[in-house]
PDB file of C-alpha atoms in Angstrom:
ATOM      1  CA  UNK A 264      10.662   0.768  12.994  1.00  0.00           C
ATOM      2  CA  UNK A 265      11.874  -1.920  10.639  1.00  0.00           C
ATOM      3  CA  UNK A 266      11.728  -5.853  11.723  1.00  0.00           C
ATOM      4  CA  UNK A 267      14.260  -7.534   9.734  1.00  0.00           C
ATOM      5  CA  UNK A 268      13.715 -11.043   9.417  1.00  0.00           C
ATOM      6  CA  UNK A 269      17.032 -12.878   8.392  1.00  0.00           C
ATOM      7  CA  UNK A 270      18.029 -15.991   7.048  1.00  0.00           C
ATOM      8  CA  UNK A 271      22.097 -16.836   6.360  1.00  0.00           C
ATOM      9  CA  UNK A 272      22.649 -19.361   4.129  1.00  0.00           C
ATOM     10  CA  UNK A 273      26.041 -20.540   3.263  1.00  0.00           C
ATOM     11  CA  UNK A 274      27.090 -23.226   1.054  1.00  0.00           C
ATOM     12  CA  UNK A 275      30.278 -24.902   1.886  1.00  0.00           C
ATOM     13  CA  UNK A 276      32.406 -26.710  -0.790  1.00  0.00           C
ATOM     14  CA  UNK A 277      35.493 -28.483   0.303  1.00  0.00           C
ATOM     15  CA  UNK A 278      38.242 -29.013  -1.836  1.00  0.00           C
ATOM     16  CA  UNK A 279      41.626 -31.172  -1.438  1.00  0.00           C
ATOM     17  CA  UNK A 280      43.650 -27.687  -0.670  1.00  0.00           C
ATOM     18  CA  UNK A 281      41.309 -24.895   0.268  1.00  0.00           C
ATOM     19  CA  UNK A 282      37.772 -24.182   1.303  1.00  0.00           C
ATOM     20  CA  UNK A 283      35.138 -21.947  -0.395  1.00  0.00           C
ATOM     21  CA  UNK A 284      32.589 -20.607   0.913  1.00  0.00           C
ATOM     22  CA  UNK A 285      29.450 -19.017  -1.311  1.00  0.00           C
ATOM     23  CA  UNK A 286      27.167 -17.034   1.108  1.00  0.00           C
ATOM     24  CA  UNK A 287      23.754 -15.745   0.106  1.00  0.00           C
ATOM     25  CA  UNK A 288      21.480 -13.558   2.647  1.00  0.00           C
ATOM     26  CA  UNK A 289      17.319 -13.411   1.878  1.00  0.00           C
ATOM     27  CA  UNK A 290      15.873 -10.510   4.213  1.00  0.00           C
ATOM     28  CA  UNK A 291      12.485  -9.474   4.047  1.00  0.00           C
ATOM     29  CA  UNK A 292      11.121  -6.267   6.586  1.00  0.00           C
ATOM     30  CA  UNK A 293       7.820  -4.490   6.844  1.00  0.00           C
ATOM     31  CA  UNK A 294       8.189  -0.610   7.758  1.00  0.00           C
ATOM     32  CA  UNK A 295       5.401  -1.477  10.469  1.00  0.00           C
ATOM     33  CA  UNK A 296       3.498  -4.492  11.479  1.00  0.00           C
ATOM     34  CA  UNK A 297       0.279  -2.567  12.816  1.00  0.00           C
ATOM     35  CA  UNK A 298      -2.039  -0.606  10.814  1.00  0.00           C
ATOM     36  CA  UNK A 299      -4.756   0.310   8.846  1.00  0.00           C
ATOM     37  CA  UNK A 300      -6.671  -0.497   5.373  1.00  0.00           C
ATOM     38  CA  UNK A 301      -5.666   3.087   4.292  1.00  0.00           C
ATOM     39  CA  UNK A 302      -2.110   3.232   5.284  1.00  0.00           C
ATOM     40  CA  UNK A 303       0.862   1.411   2.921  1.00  0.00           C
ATOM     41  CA  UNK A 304       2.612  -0.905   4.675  1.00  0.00           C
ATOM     42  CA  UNK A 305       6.143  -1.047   2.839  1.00  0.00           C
ATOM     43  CA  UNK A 306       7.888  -4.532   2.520  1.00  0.00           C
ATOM     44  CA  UNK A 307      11.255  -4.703   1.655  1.00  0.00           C
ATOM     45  CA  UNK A 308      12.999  -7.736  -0.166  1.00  0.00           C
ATOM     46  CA  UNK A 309      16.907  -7.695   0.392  1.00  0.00           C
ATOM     47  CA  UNK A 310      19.160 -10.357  -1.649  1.00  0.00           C
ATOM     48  CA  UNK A 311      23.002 -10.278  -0.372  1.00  0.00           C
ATOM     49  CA  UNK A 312      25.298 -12.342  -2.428  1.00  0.00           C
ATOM     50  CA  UNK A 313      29.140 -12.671  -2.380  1.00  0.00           C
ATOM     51  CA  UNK A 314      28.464 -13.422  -6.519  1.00  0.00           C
ATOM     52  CA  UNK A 315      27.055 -11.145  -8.636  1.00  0.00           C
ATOM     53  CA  UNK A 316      22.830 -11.323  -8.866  1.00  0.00           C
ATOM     54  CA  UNK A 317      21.176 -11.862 -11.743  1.00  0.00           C
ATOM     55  CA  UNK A 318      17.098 -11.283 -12.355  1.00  0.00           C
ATOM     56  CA  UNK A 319      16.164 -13.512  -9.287  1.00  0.00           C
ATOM     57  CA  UNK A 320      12.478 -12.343  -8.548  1.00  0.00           C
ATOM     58  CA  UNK A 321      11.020 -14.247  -5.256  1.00  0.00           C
ATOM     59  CA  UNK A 322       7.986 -16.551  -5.823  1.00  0.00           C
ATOM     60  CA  UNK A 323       4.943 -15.211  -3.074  1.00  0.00           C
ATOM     61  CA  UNK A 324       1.462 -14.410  -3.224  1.00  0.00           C
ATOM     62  CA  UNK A 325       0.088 -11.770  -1.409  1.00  0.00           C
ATOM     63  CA  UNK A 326      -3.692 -12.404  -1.979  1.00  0.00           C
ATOM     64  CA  UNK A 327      -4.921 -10.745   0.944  1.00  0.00           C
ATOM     65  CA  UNK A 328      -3.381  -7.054  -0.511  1.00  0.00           C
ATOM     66  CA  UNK A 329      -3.090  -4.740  -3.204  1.00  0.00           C
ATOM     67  CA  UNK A 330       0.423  -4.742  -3.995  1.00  0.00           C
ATOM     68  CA  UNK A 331       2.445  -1.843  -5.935  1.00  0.00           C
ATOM     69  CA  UNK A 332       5.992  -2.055  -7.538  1.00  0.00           C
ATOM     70  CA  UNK A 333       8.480  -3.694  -6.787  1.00  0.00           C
ATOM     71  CA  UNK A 334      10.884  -0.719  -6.936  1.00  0.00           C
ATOM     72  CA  UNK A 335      14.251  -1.838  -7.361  1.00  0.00           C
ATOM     73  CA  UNK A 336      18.184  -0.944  -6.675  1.00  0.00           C
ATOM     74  CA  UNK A 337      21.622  -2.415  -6.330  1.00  0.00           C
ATOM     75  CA  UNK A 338      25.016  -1.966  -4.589  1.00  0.00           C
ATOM     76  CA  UNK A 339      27.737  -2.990  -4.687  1.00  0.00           C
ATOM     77  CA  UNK A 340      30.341  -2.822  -1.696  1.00  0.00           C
ATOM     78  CA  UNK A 341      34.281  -3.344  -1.377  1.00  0.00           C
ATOM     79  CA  UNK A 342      35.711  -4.091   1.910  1.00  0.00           C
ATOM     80  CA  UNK A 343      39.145  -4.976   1.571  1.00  0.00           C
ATOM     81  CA  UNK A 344      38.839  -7.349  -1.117  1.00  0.00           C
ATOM     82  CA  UNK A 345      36.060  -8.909  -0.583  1.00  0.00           C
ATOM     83  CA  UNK A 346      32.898  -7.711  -2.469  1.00  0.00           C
ATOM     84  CA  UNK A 347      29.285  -7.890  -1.751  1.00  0.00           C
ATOM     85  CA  UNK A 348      26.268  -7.371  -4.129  1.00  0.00           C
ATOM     86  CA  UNK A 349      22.787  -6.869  -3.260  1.00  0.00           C
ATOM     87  CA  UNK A 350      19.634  -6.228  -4.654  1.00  0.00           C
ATOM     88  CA  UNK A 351      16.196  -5.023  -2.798  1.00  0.00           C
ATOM     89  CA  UNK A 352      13.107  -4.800  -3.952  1.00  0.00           C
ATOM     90  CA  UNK A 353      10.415  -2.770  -2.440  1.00  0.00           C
ATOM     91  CA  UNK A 354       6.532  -3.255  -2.536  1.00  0.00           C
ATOM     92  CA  UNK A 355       3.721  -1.271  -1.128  1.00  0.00           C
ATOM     93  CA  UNK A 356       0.845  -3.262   0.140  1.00  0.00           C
ATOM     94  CA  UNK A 357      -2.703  -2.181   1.158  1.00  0.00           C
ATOM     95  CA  UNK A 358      -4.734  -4.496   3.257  1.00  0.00           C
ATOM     96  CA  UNK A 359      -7.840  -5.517   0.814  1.00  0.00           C
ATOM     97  CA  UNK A 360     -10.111  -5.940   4.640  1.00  0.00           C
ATOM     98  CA  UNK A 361      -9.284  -6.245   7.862  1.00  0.00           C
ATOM     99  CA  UNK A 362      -7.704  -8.970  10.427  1.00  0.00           C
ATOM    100  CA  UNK A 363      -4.482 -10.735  11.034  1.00  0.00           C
ATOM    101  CA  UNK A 364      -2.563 -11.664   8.017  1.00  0.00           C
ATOM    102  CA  UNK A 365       0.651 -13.597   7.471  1.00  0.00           C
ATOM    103  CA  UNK A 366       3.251 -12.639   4.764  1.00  0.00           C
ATOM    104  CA  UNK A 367       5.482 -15.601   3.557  1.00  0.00           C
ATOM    105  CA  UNK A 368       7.572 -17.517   4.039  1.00  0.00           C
ATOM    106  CA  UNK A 369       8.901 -16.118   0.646  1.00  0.00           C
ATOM    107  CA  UNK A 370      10.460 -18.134  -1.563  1.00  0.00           C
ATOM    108  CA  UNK A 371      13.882 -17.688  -3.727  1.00  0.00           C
ATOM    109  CA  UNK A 372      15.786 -19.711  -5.646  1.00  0.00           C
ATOM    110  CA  UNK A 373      18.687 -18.893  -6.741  1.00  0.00           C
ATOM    111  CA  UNK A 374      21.400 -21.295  -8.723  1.00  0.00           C
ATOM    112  CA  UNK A 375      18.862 -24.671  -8.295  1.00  0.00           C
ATOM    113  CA  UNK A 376      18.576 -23.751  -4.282  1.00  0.00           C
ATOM    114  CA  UNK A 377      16.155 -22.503  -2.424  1.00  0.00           C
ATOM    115  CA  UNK A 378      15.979 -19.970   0.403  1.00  0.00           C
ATOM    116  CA  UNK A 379      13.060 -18.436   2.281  1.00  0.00           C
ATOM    117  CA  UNK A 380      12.479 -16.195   5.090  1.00  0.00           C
ATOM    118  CA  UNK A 381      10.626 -16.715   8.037  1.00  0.00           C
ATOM    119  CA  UNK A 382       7.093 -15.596   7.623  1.00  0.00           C
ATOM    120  CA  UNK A 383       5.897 -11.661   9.086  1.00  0.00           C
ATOM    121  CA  UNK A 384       2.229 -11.122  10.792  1.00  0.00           C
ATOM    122  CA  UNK A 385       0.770  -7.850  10.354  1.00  0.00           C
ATOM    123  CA  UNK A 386      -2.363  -6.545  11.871  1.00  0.00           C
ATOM    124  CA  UNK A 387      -4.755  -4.726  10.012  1.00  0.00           C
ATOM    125  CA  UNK A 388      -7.799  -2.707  12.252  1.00  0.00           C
ATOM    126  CA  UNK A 389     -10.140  -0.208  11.325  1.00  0.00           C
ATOM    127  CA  UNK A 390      -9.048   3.376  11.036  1.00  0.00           C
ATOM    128  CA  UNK A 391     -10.259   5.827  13.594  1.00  0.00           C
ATOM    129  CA  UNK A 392     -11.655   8.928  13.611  1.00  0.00           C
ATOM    130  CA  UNK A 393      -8.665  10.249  14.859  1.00  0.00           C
ATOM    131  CA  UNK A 394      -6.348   8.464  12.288  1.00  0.00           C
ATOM    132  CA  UNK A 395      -8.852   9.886   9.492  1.00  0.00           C
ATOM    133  CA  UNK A 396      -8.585  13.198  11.134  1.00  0.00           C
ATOM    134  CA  UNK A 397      -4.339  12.866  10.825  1.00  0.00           C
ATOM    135  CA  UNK A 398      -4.849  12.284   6.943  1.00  0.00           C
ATOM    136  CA  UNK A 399      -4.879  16.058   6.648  1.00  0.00           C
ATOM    137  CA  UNK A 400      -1.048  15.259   6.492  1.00  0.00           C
ATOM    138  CA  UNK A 401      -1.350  13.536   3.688  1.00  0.00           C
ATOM    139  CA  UNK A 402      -1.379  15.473  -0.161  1.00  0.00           C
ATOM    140  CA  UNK A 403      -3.814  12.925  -1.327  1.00  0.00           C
ATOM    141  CA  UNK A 404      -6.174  10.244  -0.049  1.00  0.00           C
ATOM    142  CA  UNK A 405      -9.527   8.517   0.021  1.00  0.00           C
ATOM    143  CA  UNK A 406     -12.082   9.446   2.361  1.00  0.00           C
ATOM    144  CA  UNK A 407     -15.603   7.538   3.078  1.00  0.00           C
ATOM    145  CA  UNK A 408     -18.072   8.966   5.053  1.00  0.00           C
ATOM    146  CA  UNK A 409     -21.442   7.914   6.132  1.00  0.00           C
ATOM    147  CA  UNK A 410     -24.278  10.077   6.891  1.00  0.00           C
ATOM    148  CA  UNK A 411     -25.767   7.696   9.921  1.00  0.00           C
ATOM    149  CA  UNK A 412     -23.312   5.229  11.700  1.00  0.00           C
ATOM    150  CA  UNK A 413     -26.314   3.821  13.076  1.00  0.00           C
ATOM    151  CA  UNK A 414     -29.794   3.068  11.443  1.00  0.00           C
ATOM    152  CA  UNK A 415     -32.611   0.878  11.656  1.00  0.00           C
ATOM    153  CA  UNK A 416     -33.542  -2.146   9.425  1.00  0.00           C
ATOM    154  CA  UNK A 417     -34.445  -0.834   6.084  1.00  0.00           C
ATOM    155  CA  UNK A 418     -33.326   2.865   6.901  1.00  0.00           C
ATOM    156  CA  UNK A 419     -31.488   4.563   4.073  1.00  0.00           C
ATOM    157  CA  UNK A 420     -27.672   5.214   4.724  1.00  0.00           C
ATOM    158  CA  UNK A 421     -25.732   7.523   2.436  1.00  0.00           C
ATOM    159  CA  UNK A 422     -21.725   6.829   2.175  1.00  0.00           C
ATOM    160  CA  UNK A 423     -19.960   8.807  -0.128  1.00  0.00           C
ATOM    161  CA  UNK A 424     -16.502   8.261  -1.393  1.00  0.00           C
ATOM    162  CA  UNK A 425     -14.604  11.020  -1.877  1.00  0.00           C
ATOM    163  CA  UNK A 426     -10.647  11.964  -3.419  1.00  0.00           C
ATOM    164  CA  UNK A 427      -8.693  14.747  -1.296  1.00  0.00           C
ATOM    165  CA  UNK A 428      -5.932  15.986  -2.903  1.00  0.00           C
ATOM    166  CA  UNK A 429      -3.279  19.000  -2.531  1.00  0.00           C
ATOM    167  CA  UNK A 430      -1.342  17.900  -5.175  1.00  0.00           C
ATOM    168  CA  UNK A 431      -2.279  17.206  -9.203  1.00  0.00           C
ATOM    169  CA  UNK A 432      -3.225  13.677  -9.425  1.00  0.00           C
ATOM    170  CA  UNK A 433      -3.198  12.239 -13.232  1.00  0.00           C
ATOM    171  CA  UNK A 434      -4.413   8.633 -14.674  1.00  0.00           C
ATOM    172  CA  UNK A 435      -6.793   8.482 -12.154  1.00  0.00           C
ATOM    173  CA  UNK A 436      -8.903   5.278 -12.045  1.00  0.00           C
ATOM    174  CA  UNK A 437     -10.936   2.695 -10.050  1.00  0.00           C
ATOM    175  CA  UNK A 438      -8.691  -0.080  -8.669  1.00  0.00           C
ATOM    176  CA  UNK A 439     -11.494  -1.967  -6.354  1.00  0.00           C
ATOM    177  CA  UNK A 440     -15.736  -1.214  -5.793  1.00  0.00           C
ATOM    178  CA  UNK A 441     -16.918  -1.709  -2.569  1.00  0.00           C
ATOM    179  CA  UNK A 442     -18.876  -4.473  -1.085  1.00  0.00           C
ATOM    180  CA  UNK A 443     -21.985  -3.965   0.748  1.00  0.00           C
ATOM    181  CA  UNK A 444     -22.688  -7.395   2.407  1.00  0.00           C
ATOM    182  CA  UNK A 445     -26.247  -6.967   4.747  1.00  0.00           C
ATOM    183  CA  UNK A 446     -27.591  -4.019   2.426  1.00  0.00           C
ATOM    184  CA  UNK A 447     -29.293  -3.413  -0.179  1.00  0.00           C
ATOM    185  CA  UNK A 448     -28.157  -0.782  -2.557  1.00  0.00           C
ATOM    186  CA  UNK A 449     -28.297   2.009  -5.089  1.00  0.00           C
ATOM    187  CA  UNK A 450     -26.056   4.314  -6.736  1.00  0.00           C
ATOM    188  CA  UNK A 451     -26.978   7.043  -6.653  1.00  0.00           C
ATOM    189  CA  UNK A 452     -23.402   8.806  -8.481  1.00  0.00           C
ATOM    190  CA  UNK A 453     -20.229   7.406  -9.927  1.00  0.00           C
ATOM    191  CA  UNK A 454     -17.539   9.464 -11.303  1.00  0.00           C
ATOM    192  CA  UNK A 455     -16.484   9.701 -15.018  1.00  0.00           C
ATOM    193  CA  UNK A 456     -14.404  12.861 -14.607  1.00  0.00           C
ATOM    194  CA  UNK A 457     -12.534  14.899 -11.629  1.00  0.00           C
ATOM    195  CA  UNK A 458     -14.971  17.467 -10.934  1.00  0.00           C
ATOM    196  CA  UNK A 459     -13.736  19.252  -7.266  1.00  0.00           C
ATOM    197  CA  UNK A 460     -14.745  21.714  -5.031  1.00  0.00           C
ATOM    198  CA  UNK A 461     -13.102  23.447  -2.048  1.00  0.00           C
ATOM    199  CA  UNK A 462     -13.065  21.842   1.587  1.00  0.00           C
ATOM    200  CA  UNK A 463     -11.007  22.542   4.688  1.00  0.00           C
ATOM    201  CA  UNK A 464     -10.190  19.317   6.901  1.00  0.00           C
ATOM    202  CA  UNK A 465      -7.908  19.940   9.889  1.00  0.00           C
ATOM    203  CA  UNK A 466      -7.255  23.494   8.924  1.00  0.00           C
ATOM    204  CA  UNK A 467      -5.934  22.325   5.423  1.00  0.00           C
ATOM    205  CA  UNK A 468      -7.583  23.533   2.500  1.00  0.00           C
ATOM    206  CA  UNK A 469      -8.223  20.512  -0.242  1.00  0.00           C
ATOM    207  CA  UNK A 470      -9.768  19.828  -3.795  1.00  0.00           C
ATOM    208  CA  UNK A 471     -12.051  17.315  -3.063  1.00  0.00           C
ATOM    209  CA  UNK A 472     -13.263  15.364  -6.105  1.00  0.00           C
ATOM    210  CA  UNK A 473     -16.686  13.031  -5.296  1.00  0.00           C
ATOM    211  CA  UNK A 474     -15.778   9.292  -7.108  1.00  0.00           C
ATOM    212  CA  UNK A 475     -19.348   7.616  -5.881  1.00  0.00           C
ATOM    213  CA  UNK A 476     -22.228   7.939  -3.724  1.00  0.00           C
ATOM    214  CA  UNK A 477     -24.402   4.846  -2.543  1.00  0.00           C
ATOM    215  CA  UNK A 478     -27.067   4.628  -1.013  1.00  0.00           C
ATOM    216  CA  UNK A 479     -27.983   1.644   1.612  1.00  0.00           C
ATOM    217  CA  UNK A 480     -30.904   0.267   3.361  1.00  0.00           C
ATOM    218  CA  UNK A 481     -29.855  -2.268   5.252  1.00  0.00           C
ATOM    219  CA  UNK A 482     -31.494  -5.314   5.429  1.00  0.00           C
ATOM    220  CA  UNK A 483     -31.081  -6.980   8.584  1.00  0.00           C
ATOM    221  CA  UNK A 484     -30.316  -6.239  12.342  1.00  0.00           C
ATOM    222  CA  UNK A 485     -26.586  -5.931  13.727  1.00  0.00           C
ATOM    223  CA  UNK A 486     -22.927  -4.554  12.745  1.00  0.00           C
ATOM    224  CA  UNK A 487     -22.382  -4.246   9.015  1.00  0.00           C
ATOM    225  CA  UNK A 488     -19.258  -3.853   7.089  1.00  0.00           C
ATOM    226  CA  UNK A 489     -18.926  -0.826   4.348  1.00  0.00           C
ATOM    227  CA  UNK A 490     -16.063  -1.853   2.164  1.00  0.00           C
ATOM    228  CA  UNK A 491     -13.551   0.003   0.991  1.00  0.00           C
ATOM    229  CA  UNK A 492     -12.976   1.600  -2.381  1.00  0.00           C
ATOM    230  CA  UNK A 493      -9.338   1.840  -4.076  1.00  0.00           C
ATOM    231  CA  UNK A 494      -8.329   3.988  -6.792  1.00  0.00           C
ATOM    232  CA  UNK A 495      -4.753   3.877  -8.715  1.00  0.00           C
ATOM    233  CA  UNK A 496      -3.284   7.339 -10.164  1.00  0.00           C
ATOM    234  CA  UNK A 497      -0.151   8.759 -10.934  1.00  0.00           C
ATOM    235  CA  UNK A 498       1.278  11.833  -8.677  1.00  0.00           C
ATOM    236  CA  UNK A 499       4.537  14.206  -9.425  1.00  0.00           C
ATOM    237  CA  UNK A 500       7.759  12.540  -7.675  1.00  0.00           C
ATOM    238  CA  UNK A 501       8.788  14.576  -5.147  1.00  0.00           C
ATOM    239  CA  UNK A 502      12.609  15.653  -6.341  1.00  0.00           C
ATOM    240  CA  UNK A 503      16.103  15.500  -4.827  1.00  0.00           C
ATOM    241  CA  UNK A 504      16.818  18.740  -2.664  1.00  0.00           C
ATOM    242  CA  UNK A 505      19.991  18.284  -4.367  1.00  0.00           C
ATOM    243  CA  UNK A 506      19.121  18.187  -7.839  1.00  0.00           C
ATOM    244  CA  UNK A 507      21.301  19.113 -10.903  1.00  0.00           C
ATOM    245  CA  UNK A 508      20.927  21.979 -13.462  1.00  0.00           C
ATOM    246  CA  UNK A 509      18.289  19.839 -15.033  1.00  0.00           C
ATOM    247  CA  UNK A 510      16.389  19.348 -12.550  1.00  0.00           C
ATOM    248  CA  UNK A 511      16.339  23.703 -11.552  1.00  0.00           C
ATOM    249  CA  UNK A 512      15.739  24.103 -15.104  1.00  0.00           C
ATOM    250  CA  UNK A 513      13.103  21.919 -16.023  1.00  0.00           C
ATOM    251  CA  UNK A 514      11.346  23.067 -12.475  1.00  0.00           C
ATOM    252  CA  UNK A 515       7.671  23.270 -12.756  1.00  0.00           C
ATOM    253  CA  UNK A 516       7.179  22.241 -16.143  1.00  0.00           C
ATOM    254  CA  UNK A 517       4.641  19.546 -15.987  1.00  0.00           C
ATOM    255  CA  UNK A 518       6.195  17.729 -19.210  1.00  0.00           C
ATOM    256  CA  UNK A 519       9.268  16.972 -18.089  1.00  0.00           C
ATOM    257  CA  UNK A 520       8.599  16.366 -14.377  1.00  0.00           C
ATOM    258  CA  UNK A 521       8.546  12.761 -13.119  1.00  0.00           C
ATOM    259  CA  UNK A 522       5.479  10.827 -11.858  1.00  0.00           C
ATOM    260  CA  UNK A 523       5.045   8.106  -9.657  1.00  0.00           C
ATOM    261  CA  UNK A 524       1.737   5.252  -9.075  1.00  0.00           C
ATOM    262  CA  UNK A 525       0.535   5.436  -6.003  1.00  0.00           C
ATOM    263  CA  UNK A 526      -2.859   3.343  -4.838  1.00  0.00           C
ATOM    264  CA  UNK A 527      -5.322   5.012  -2.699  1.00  0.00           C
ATOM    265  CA  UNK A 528      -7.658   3.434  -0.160  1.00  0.00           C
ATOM    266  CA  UNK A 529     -10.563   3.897   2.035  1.00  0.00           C
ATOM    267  CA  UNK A 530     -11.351   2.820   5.189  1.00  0.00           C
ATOM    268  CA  UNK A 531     -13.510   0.554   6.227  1.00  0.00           C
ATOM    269  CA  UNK A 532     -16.975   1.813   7.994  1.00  0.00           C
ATOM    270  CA  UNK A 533     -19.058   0.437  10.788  1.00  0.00           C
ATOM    271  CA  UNK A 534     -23.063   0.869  10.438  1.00  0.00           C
ATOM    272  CA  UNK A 535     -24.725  -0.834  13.513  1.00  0.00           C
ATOM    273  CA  UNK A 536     -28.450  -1.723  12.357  1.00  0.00           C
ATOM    274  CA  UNK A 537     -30.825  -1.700  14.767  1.00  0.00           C
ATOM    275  CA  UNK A 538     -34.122  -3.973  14.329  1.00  0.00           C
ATOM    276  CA  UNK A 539     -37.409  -1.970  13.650  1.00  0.00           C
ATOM    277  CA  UNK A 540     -38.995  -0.929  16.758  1.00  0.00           C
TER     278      UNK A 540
END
């Protein structure tokens, strides 16, 4: 479901014999306002203009994510003859932790004015075990697991961080470490190549790659946090069912088939820590 978030702003110049009238739209939508570290929330920038756009890039900062793109496109529309041209750009955001976080109000300016949309709250919550059960749909992800979701004080937790893929990933390389705040730690493996094996999760077969493997004694009583762990990689683009003769003849040659970056993230775990007996 898409939340559009709209702001009309027209400029009205009056003149001895007519009136003209310049209008400019700044949208901004999220493709959901709910989820979790691992899932891409999509936010979509929308500039409408009765005048032709330029390069007008909105001022934000999105601290609080990892942000991909943008991706852009424009159109340009006739109705009668009046003509409309917009430009969206498109951004994929992952949530760097979770909580409630506020995007905007994003800035533009355009021709010495400026415009800005009302602001967007999202929710970021943990993943469950059901949601990490449903990424079997997905070609490729990040899984952590833990060995013991609960321990005592000074017991040694294992997480491992591992890359599930169905698909060739390429470029493959660490875009954020994870914190361990209440443990002390050791690594015990870090990846310098893509070394897989076979595993079957939700009746789907995978290569599963191992990136790192930590161990954790914890160091004090209660619920600890174990970050997350991004990587950034490029996958093949998934082609047009209606391609051209091109694209049929250049099918399933790796050299000439398109990529895309995509950035892959964790979830968050839990550990409860329970004081020595």
């Amino acid at each position: 479901m898409n939340v559009w978030l709209t702001i009309p702003l027209v400029l009205w110049v009056l003149a001895a014999s007519s009136v003209s009238a310049a209008t400019i739209q700044f949208e901004a939508s999220v493709d959901r306002t709910r989820a979790s570290q691992s899932e891409p929330i999509r936010l979509t920038l929308r500039i409408t203009s009765d005048e032709q756009l330029g390069q007008v890039p909105p001022a934000f900062d999105l601290k609080d994510f990892h942000v991909e793109g943008p991706a852009t496109s424009t159109r340009m529309e006739m109705r009668n003859t009046n003509i409309t041209f917009s430009r969206e750009l498109t951004y994929v955001l992952y949530a760097k932790q979770t909580g409630t976080f506020t995007i905007g109000p994003l800035q533009l300016e355009m021709d010495g004015e400026y415009y800005q949309t009302k602001p967007i709250t999202l929710e970021i919550v943990r993943g469950t075990s059901s949601a990490q059960t449903g990424q079997a749909d997905k070609p490729i992800f990040v899984l952590a697991r833990a060995d013991h979701e609960r321990a005592y004080v000074g017991q040694q937790v294992t997480v491992s961080y591992d890359l599930f893929y169905r698909i060739q990933p390429h470029n493959v390389s660490f875009n954020k470490l994870p914190t361990f705040v209440g443990f002390w730690t050791e690594d015990l493996f870090i990846a310098q190549q893509l070394d897989s094996h076979q595993e079957v999760r939700g009746s789907v077969s995978f290569n599963v790659a191992p990136l790192r493997r930590v161990a954790l004694f914890p160091t004090s009583a209660g619920t600890h946090a174990v970050g997350t762990l991004a990587v950034s990689c490029d996958i093949p683009q998934q082609r047009s069912r209606r391609g051209g003769v091109l694209d049929d003849f250049f099918a399933g040659d790796p050299f000439f088939g398109r990529s895309r970056s995509v950035l892959l993230q964790s979830e968050e775990l839990q550990i409860e820590v329970l004081p020595l007996p």
